Short mmCIF file of C-alpha atoms in Angstrom, two decimals:
data_model
loop_
_atom_site.label_atom_id
_atom_site.label_comp_id
_atom_site.label_asym_id
_atom_site.label_seq_id
_atom_site.Cartn_x
_atom_site.Cartn_y
_atom_site.Cartn_z
CA MET B 1 19.45 -12.15 -1.79
CA SER B 2 15.68 -11.95 -2.25
CA PRO B 3 14.11 -8.60 -3.08
CA ILE B 4 12.42 -7.12 -0.02
CA VAL B 5 8.81 -5.92 -0.15
CA PHE B 6 7.39 -3.76 2.61
CA VAL B 7 3.68 -4.54 3.06
CA SER B 8 1.60 -1.59 4.17
CA ALA B 9 -1.79 -2.50 5.61
CA PRO B 10 -3.97 -1.27 8.46
CA SER B 11 -2.99 -2.83 11.77
CA ILE B 12 -6.52 -3.98 12.64
CA LEU B 13 -8.27 -6.12 10.04
CA ASP B 14 -11.54 -8.02 9.93
CA PRO B 15 -11.45 -11.76 9.11
CA ARG B 16 -11.92 -11.21 5.35
CA GLN B 17 -9.13 -8.64 5.30
CA GLU B 18 -6.84 -10.92 7.34
CA ALA B 19 -7.36 -13.71 4.81
CA VAL B 20 -6.62 -11.39 1.86
CA HIS B 21 -3.55 -10.00 3.65
CA ARG B 22 -2.25 -13.56 4.12
CA GLN B 23 -2.94 -14.41 0.46
CA TRP B 24 -0.93 -11.40 -0.72
CA CYS B 25 1.99 -12.14 1.63
CA ASP B 26 2.00 -15.80 0.51
CA ALA B 27 1.83 -14.75 -3.15
CA LEU B 28 4.79 -12.38 -2.68
CA ALA B 29 6.79 -15.15 -1.03
CA GLY B 30 5.82 -17.40 -3.95
CA ARG B 31 7.34 -14.83 -6.31
CA GLY B 32 10.60 -15.01 -4.35
CA PHE B 33 10.17 -11.81 -2.32
CA ALA B 34 11.05 -11.41 1.35
CA VAL B 35 8.12 -9.72 3.09
CA THR B 36 8.48 -7.17 5.87
CA ARG B 37 5.98 -5.04 7.76
CA LEU B 38 5.86 -2.68 10.71
CA ALA B 39 3.48 -4.21 13.23
CA ARG B 40 1.33 -1.98 15.40
CA ASP B 41 3.57 -2.44 18.45
CA GLY B 42 6.55 -1.28 16.37
CA TYR B 43 5.09 2.20 15.98
CA ALA B 44 5.55 3.05 19.68
CA SER B 45 5.66 6.78 20.38
CA ASP B 46 7.88 7.60 17.39
CA PRO B 47 6.83 5.69 14.27
CA TRP B 48 8.97 7.68 11.83
CA GLU B 49 12.39 6.13 12.40
CA PRO B 50 11.35 2.46 12.21
CA LEU B 51 8.96 3.15 9.33
CA SER B 52 11.58 5.08 7.34
CA ARG B 53 14.20 2.40 8.03
CA LEU B 54 12.00 -0.50 6.92
CA ILE B 55 10.82 1.26 3.78
CA GLY B 56 14.40 2.37 3.08
CA GLU B 57 15.55 -1.26 3.24
CA ALA B 58 12.82 -2.38 0.83
CA ASP B 59 12.98 -2.81 -2.92
CA GLY B 60 9.25 -2.25 -3.35
CA VAL B 61 6.07 -1.56 -1.40
CA LEU B 62 2.66 -3.20 -1.50
CA VAL B 63 -0.09 -0.95 -0.09
CA LEU B 64 -3.28 -2.81 0.75
CA GLY B 65 -6.13 -0.32 0.84
CA PHE B 66 -8.55 -2.16 3.07
CA GLN B 67 -11.74 -0.31 3.95
CA GLN B 68 -11.30 1.30 7.37
CA VAL B 69 -13.56 4.37 7.46
CA ASP B 70 -17.15 4.43 6.25
CA ILE B 71 -17.97 8.08 5.74
CA ARG B 72 -20.22 7.77 2.72
CA HIS B 73 -22.55 10.32 4.24
CA GLY B 74 -19.83 12.91 4.74
CA VAL B 75 -18.80 16.00 2.85
CA TRP B 76 -15.36 16.55 1.31
CA ARG B 77 -14.04 20.12 1.44
CA PRO B 78 -17.21 21.66 2.91
CA GLY B 79 -17.81 25.32 2.17
CA THR B 80 -15.36 25.43 -0.77
CA VAL B 81 -15.85 25.51 -4.53
CA GLU B 82 -14.84 21.81 -4.55
CA GLU B 83 -17.39 20.68 -1.96
CA ALA B 84 -18.59 17.16 -2.74
CA ARG B 85 -20.43 14.33 -1.03
CA VAL B 86 -18.24 11.44 0.01
CA LEU B 87 -19.64 8.39 -1.72
CA THR B 88 -16.97 5.76 -1.01
CA PRO B 89 -15.27 4.22 2.03
CA TRP B 90 -11.68 5.22 2.79
CA THR B 91 -8.71 3.27 4.09
CA SER B 92 -6.42 4.25 6.96
CA PRO B 93 -4.56 7.55 6.50
CA TRP B 94 -1.38 5.60 7.33
CA MET B 95 -1.64 3.84 3.97
CA GLN B 96 -1.27 7.22 2.24
CA ILE B 97 1.67 8.19 4.47
CA GLU B 98 3.51 4.92 3.90
CA ALA B 99 2.86 5.09 0.15
CA GLY B 100 4.14 8.68 0.12
CA ILE B 101 7.37 7.72 1.89
CA ALA B 102 7.92 4.91 -0.63
CA ILE B 103 7.14 7.13 -3.62
CA GLY B 104 9.51 9.78 -2.27
CA ALA B 105 12.22 7.12 -1.96
CA GLY B 106 11.73 6.15 -5.62
CA LEU B 107 10.45 2.64 -4.84
CA PRO B 108 7.97 0.80 -7.04
CA VAL B 109 4.61 0.90 -5.25
CA LEU B 110 1.67 -1.41 -5.87
CA ALA B 111 -1.63 0.02 -4.61
CA VAL B 112 -4.34 -2.61 -4.22
CA ALA B 113 -7.70 -0.92 -3.78
CA ASP B 114 -10.34 -2.68 -1.70
CA VAL B 115 -13.92 -2.58 -2.97
CA ASP B 116 -14.95 1.06 -3.48
CA VAL B 117 -11.74 2.56 -1.97
CA ARG B 118 -10.66 5.33 -4.36
CA GLU B 119 -8.83 8.05 -2.43
CA GLY B 120 -5.21 9.12 -2.88
CA VAL B 121 -2.88 6.38 -4.07
CA PHE B 122 -5.90 4.07 -4.57
CA GLU B 123 -7.45 6.31 -7.25
CA PRO B 124 -6.82 4.63 -10.62
CA ALA B 125 -6.04 7.99 -12.23
CA ASN B 126 -2.98 8.15 -9.94
CA TRP B 127 -1.50 4.83 -11.10
CA SER B 128 1.40 6.04 -13.20
CA GLY B 129 5.19 6.09 -13.20
CA LYS B 130 6.43 3.87 -10.39
CA VAL B 131 2.95 3.65 -8.85
CA PHE B 132 1.17 0.57 -10.12
CA GLY B 133 -2.36 -0.26 -9.11
CA THR B 134 -5.04 -2.84 -9.33
CA PRO B 135 -8.57 -3.12 -8.07
CA TRP B 136 -9.46 -5.87 -5.66
CA CYS B 137 -9.59 -8.52 -8.39
CA GLY B 138 -6.97 -11.01 -7.43
CA LEU B 139 -3.32 -11.70 -7.10
CA GLU B 140 -2.54 -12.10 -10.79
CA SER B 141 -2.77 -9.13 -13.12
CA THR B 142 -0.66 -7.19 -15.57
CA ALA B 143 -0.14 -4.48 -12.93
CA VAL B 144 1.14 -7.04 -10.40
CA ASP B 145 3.50 -8.53 -12.99
CA SER B 146 4.78 -5.08 -14.04
CA TRP B 147 5.29 -4.02 -10.41
CA SER B 148 7.07 -7.32 -9.60
CA GLY B 149 9.45 -6.73 -12.51
CA ALA B 150 10.12 -3.18 -11.27
CA VAL B 151 10.88 -4.49 -7.75
CA VAL B 152 13.35 -7.06 -9.11
CA ALA B 153 15.00 -4.40 -11.28
CA PHE B 154 15.25 -2.01 -8.32
CA SER B 155 16.78 -4.78 -6.20
CA ARG B 156 19.37 -5.61 -8.85
CA ARG B 157 20.24 -1.94 -9.30
CA SER B 158 20.66 -1.59 -5.53
CA GLU B 159 22.91 -4.68 -5.40
CA ARG B 160 25.12 -3.27 -8.17
CA LEU B 161 25.42 0.06 -6.34
CA ALA B 162 26.40 -1.77 -3.14
CA ASP B 163 29.26 -3.64 -4.90
#
């Protein structure tokens, strides 16, 4: 059975993002992974059960941090000692939620940061343990290879436990 990868990406993408999303899904299939995703209509009024089920059935998660919010003229933590200007675009908050569910489940997570996206799981300083990351540089990198190996190992471990 092929290892299953849950692909987390915003539900509305511009043409460039759609093309990159397709490239990643094709590349995963080329590595022998079965790709799954929760489409926007699958969220309905209660997204938690289907989202938890799909991530729970996966052997790894790819989180595509496409730019979704341009708040470069905003302020982070206003009125606190950590107040700072927001200088980069952010992705959808759902990407952080889905990554968090996967991390909590112990799955290998690959965070792919779009140009200038650096919050949460897309911050390179947070790429450690089972969280692998790569900037928007392409489909082939050491991080992608390491994450792929972790997904295959997780899948094999899960198959042994099921026997």
